[in-house]
Short mmCIF file of C-alpha atoms and ligand atoms in Angstrom, two decimals:
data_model
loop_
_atom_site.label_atom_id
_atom_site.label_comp_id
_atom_site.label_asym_id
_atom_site.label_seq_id
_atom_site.Cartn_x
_atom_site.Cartn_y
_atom_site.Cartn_z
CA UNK I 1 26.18 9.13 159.31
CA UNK I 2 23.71 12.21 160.29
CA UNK I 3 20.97 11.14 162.48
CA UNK I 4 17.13 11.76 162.19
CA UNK I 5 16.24 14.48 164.29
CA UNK I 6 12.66 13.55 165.31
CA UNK I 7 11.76 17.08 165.79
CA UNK I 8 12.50 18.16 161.97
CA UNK I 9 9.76 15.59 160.46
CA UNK I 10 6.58 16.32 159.70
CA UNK I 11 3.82 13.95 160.52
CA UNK I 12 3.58 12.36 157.04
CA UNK I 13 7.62 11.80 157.26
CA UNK I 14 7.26 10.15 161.26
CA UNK I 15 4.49 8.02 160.29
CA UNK I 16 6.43 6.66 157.34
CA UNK I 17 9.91 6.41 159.44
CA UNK I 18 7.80 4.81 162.17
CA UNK I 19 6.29 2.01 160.21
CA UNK I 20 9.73 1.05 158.62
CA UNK I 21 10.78 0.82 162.22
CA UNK I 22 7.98 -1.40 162.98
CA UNK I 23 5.74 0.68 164.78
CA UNK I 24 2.41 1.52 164.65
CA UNK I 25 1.10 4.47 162.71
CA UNK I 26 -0.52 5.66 165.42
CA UNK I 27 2.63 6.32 167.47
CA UNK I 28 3.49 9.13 165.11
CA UNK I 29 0.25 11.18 165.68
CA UNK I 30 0.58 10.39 169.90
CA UNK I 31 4.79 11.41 169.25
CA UNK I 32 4.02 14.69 167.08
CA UNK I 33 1.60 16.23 169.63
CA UNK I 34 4.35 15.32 172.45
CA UNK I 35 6.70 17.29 170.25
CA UNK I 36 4.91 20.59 168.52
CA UNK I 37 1.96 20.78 170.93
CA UNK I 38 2.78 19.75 174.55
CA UNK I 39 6.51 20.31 173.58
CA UNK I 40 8.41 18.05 175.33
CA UNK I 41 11.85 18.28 175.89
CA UNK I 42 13.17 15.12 175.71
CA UNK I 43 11.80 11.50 174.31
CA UNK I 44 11.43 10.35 178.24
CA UNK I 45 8.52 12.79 178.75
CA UNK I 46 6.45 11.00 176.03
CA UNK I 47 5.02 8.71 179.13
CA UNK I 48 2.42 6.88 176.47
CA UNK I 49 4.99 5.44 174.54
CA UNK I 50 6.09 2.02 175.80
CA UNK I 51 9.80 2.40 177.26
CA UNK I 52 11.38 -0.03 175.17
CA UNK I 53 10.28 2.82 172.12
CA UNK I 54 11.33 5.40 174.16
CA UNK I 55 14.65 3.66 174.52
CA UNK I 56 15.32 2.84 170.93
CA UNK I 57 14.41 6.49 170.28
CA UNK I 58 16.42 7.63 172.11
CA UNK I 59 19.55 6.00 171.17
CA UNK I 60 18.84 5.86 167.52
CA UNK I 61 17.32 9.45 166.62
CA UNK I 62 18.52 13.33 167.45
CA UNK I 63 15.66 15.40 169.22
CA UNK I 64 16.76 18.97 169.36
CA UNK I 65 15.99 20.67 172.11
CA UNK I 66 17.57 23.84 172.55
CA UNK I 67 19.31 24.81 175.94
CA UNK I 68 18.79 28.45 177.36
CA UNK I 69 22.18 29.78 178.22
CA UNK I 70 21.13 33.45 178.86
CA UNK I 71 18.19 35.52 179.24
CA UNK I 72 17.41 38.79 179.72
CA UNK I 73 14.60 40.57 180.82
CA UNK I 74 13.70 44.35 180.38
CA UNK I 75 12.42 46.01 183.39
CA UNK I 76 10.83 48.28 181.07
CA UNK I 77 8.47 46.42 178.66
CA UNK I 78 9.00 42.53 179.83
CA UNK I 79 10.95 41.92 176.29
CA UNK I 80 13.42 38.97 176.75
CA UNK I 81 16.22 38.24 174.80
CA UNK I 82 17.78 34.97 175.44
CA UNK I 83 20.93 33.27 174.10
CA UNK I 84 20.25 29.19 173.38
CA UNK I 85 22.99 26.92 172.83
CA UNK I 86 22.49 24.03 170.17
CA UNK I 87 23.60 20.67 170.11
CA UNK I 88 26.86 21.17 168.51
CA UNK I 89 27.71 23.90 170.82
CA UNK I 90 26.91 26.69 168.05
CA UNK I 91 25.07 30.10 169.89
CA UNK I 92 22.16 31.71 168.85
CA UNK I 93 19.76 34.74 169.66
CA UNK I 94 15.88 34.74 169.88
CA UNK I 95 14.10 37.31 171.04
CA UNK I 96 10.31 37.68 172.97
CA UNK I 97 8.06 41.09 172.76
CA UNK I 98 5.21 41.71 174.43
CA UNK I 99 2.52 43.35 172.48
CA UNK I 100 -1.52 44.07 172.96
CA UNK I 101 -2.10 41.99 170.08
CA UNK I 102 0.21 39.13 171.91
CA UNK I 103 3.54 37.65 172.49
CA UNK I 104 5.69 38.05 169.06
CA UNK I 105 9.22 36.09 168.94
CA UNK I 106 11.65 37.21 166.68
CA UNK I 107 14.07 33.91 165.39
CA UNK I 108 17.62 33.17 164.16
CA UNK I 109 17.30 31.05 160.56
CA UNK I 110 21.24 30.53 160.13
CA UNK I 111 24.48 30.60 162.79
CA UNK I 112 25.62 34.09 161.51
CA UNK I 113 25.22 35.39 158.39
CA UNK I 114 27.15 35.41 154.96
CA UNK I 115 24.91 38.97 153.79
CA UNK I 116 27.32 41.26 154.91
CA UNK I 117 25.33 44.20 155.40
CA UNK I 118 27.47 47.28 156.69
CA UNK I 119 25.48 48.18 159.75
CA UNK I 120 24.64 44.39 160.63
CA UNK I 121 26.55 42.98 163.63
CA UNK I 122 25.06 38.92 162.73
CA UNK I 123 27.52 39.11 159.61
CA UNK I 124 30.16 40.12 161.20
CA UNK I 125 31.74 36.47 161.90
CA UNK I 126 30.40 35.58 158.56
CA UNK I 127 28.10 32.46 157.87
CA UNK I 128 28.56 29.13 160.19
CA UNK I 129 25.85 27.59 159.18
CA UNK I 130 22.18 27.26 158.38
CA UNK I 131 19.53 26.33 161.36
CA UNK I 132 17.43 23.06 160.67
CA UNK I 133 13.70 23.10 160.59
CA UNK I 134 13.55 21.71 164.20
CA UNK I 135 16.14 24.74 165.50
CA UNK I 136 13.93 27.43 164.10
CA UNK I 137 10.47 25.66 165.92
CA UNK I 138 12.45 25.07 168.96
CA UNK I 139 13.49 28.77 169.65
CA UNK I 140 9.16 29.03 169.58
CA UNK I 141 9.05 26.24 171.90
CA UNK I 142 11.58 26.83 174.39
CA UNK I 143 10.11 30.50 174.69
CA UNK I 144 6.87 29.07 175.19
CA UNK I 145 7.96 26.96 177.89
CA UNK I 146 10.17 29.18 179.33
CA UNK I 147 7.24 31.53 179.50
CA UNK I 148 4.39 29.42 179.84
CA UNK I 149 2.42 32.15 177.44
CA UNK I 150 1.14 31.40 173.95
CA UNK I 151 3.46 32.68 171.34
CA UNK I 152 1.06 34.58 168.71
CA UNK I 153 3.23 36.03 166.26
CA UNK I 154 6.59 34.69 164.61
CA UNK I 155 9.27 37.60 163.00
CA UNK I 156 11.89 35.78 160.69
CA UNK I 157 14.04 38.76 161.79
CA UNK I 158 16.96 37.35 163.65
CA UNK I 159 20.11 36.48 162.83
CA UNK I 160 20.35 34.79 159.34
CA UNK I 161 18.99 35.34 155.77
CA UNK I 162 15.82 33.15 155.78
CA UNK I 163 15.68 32.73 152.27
CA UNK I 164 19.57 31.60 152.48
CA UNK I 165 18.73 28.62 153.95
CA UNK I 166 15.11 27.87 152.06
CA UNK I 167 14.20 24.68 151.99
CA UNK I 168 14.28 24.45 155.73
CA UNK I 169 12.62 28.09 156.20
CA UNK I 170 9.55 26.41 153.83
CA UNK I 171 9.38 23.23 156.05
CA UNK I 172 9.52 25.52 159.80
CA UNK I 173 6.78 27.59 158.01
CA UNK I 174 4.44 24.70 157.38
CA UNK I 175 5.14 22.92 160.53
CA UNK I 176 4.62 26.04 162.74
CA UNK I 177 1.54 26.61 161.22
CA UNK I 178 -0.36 23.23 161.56
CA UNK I 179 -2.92 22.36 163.10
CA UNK I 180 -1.44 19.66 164.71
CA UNK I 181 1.30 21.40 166.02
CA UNK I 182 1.20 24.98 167.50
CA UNK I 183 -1.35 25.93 164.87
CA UNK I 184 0.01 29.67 164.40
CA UNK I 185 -1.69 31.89 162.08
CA UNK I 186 0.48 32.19 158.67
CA UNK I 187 -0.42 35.52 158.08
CA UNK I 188 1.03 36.25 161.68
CA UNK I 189 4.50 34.92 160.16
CA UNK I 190 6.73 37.26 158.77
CA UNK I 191 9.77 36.33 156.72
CA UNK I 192 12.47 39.04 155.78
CA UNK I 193 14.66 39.18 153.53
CA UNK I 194 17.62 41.48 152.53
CA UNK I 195 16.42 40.69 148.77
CA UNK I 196 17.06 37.89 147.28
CA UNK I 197 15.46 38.52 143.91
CA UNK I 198 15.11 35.02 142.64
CA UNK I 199 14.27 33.63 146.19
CA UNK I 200 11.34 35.82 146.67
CA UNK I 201 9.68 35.11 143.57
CA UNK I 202 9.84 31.48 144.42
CA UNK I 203 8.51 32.10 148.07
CA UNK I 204 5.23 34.17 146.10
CA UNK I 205 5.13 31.22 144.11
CA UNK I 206 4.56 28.76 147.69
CA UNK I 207 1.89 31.05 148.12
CA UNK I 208 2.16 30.29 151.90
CA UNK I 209 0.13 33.31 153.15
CA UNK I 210 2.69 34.49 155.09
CA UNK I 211 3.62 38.28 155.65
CA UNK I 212 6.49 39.44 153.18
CA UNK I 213 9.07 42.37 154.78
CA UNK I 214 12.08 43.22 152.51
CA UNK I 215 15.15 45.31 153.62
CA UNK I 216 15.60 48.17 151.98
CA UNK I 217 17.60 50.97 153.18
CA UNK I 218 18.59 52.42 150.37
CA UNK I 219 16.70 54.21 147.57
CA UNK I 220 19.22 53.50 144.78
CA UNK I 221 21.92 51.26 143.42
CA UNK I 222 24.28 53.08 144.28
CA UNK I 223 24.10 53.77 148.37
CA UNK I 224 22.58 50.42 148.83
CA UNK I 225 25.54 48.80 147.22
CA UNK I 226 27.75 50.10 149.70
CA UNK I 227 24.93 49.57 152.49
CA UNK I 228 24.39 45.80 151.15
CA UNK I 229 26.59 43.57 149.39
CA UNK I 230 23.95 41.78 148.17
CA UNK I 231 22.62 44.70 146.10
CA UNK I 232 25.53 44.03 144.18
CA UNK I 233 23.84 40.87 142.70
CA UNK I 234 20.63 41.99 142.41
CA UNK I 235 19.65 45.55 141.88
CA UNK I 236 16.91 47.27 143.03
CA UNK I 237 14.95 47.15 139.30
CA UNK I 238 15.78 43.22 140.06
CA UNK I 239 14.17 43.36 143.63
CA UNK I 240 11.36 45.58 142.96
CA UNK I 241 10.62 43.73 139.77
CA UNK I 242 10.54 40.61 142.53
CA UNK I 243 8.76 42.50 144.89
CA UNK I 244 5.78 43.59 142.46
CA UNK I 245 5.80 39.68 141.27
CA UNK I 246 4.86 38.79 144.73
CA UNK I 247 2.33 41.73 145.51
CA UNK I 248 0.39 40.51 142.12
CA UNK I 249 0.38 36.52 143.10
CA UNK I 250 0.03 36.73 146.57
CA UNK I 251 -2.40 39.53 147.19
CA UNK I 252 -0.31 40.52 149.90
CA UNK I 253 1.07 44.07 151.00
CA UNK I 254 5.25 44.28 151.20
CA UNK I 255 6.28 45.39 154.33
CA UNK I 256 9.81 47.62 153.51
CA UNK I 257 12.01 48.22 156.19
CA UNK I 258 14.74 50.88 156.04
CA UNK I 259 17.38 51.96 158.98
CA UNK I 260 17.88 55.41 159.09
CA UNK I 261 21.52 56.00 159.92
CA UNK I 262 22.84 59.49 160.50
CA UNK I 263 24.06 61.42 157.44
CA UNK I 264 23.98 58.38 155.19
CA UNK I 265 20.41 57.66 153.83
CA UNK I 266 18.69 60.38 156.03
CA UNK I 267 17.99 63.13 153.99
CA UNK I 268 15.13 64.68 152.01
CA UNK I 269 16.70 63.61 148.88
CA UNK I 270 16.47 59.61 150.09
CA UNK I 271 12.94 60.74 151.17
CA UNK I 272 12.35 61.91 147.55
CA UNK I 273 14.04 59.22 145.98
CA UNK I 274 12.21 56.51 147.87
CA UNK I 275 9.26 58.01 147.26
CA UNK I 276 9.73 57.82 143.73
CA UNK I 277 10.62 54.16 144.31
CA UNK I 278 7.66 53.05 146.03
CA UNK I 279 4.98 55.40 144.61
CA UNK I 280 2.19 53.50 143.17
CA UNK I 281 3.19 50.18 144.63
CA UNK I 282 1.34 48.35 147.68
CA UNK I 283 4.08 48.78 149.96
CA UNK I 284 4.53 49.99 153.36
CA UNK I 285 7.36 51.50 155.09
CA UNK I 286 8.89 50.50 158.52
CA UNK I 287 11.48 53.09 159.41
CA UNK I 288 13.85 51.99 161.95
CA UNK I 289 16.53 54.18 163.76
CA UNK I 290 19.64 52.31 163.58
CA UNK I 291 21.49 50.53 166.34
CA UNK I 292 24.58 51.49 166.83
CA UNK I 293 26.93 48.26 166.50
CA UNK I 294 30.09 48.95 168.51
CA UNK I 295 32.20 47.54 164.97
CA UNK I 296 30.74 50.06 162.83
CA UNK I 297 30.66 53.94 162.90
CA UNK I 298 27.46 54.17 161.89
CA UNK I 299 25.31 56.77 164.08
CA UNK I 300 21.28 57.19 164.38
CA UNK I 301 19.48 59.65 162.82
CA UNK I 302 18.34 62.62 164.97
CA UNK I 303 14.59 62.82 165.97
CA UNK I 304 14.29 66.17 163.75
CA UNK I 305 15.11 63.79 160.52
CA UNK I 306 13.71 61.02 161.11
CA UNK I 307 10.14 63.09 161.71
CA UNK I 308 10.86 64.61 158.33
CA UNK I 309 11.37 61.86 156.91
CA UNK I 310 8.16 59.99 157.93
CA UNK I 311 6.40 63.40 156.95
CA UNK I 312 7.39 63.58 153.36
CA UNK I 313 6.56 59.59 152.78
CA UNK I 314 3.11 60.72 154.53
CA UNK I 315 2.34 63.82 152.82
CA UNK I 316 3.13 61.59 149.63
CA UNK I 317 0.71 58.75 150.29
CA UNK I 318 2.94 56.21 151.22
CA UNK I 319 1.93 54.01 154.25
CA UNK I 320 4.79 54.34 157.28
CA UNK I 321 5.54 54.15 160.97
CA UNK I 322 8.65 54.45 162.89
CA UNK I 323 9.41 50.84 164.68
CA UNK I 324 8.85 50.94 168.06
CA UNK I 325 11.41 50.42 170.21
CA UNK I 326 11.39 47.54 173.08
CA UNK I 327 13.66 46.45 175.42
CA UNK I 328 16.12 49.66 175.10
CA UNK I 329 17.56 48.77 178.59
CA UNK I 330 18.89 44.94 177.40
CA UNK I 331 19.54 46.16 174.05
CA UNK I 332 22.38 44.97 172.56
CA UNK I 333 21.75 45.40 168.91
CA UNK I 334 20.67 42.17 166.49
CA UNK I 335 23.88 39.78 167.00
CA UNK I 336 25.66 41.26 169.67
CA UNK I 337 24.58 39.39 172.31
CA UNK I 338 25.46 36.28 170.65
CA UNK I 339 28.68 38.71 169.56
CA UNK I 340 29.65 39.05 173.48
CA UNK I 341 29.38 36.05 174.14
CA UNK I 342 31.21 34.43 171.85
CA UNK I 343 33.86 37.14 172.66
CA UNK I 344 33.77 35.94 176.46
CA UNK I 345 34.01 32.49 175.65
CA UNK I 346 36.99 32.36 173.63
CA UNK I 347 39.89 29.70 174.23
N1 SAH S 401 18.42 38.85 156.57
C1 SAH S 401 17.08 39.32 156.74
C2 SAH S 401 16.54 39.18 158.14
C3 SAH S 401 17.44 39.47 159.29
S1 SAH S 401 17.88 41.15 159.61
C4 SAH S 401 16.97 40.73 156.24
O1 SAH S 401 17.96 41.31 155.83
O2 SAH S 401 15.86 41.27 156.22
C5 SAH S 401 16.40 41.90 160.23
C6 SAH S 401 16.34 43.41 159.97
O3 SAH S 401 17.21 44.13 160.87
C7 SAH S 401 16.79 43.79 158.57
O4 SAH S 401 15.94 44.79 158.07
C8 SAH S 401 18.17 44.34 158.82
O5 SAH S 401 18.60 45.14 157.77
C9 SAH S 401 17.95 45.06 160.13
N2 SAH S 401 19.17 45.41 160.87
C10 SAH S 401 20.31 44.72 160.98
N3 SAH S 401 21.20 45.37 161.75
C11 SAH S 401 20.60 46.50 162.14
C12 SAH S 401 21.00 47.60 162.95
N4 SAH S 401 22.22 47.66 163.49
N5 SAH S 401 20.10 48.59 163.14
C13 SAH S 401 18.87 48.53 162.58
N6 SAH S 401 18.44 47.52 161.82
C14 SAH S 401 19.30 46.53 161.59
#
């Protein structure tokens, strides 16, 4: 039988599993701040706790606590990218930027991906399986301590489709954000998702104040069909219909990102056509020059088009900016690292 992992409860859910134990309620609130705000790595560190607890904790529950097997640093802008290994041996990628506004770390929400985007390297192994509640926080933490700087901003950006694995993506939301735990800002959480139409009109529904981003890349059917298998099962009427649903309950703007890859959504006409798409809606684009993924032929966009791009969404009132690229001299594109490594590892 599955263990409790310690780390995936909330505080309500610890109090209740230590009573049944026997314990005192009060252990939960002294074992919670050991775990989301000092962020321990282990059930020995929690030195208030008498050791016959710690003991029977430790035999009798899980505590993840993720274990850093690579990280890079870039020379150029201090972004690291580290590889962490989980308990059942599984790899996954996390990444740390440094910005004015703060430290922003971008997570993993599944092993690999079952999406199957065309230019993605995370999909290209397919989906092993989704990340617990207590994997996602624990990339946060282990940066954190690995650092020793305050994490300000969470990206839902890694590896994975977030709203894939939902229930826990909900539950690592509300735990990162309380005020017993690291207390981070929900509006400085951003969640993206390749479009899962039904998904996202749930997650407006939450009404967790968190920052929507969808992935777009395509201005029709059509092209993002063969861009995004996904778009397959939900069309873009489906997704923007899904999209609007959330700008009207939530308030919030919706954050559209779209890769520009050479010669295949680059043009004026997808500049037209997007327009068209987005015109009227409280949206705001986030182009991004693809990364080349060494699987995939896919090429980036030259300067010249991706300025004229960005131009004709200007000129047309839409909100943009081209993503700013960090860490150019560690980059392995999204997944590869993990990719690599895996490779290496082999047999
Ligand atoms: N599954 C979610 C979140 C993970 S992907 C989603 O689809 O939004 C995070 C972002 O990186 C998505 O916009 C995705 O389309 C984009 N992306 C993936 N591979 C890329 C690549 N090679 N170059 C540029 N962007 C890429």
């Amino acid at each position: 039988m599955d263990r409790l992992d310690l780390k995936n409860l909330t505080k309500e859910e610890l109090e209740a599993e230590l009573l049944r134990i026997g314990e005192k309620r009060f252990r939960a609130a002294q074992m919670y701040e050991w775990m989301h705000k000092k962020l321990a790595s282990s059930v020995s560190e929690m030195t208030n706790l008498s050791e016959g607890l710690r003991k029977k904790l430790a035999e009798e529950y899980d505590y993840t606590c993720l274990q850093k097997e690579v990280m890079l640093l870039s020379e150029k802008d201090g972004t690291r990218k580290y590889l962490f290994r989980l308990a059942d041996g599984n790899v996954i990628e996390s990444v740390m930027m440094r910005y004015h506004h703060g430290n922003s770390v971008c997570i993993s929400s599944q092993v690999g991906c079952r999406m199957g985007c065309t230019f993605c390297a995370s999909t290209i192994g397919g989906l092993v399986r989704n990340l617990s509640a207590a994997e996602m926080l624990d990339q946060v933490y282990s940066v954190q301590r690995d650092t020793g700087e305050r994490v300000s901003n969470v990206v839902v950006m890694g590896t994975g489709e977030p709203l894939d694995n939902y229930d826990n993506l909900i539950r690592f939301v509300k735990m990162l954000s309380a005020e017993d735990g690291l207390n981070i800002s929900r509006r400085n959480i951003t969640v993206s998702t390749c479009g899962l139409a039904d998904k996202l009109k749930k997650l407006a529904d939450e009404d967790l104040g968190i920052t929507p981003a969808l992935s777009l890349h395509a201005p029709d059917d059509e092209l993002r069909k063969r861009l995004m298998p996904v778009a397959k099962k939900y069309s873009l009427s489906e997704v923007m219909e899904a999209v609007d649903y959330y700008i009207e309950k939530t308030g919030k703007r919706m954050t559209t990102e779209y890769s520009l890859i050479r010669d295949v959504n680059d043009t004026p006409e997808h500049a037209r056509k997007l327009i068209a798409l987005l015109r009227g809606r409280k949206c705001h684009v986030n182009l991004i020059p693809v990364n080349p993924v060494e699987e995939r032929e896919y090429r980036r966009s030259h300067i010249t088009n991706v300025l004229t791009f960005q131009n004709l969404l200007e000129k047309a009132g839409i909100n943009v900016t081209i993503r700013r690229e960090m860490g150019t001299d560690i980059n392995a594109a999204c997944g590869q690292l993990r990719r690599h490594f895996e490779e290496e590892h082999k047999g």
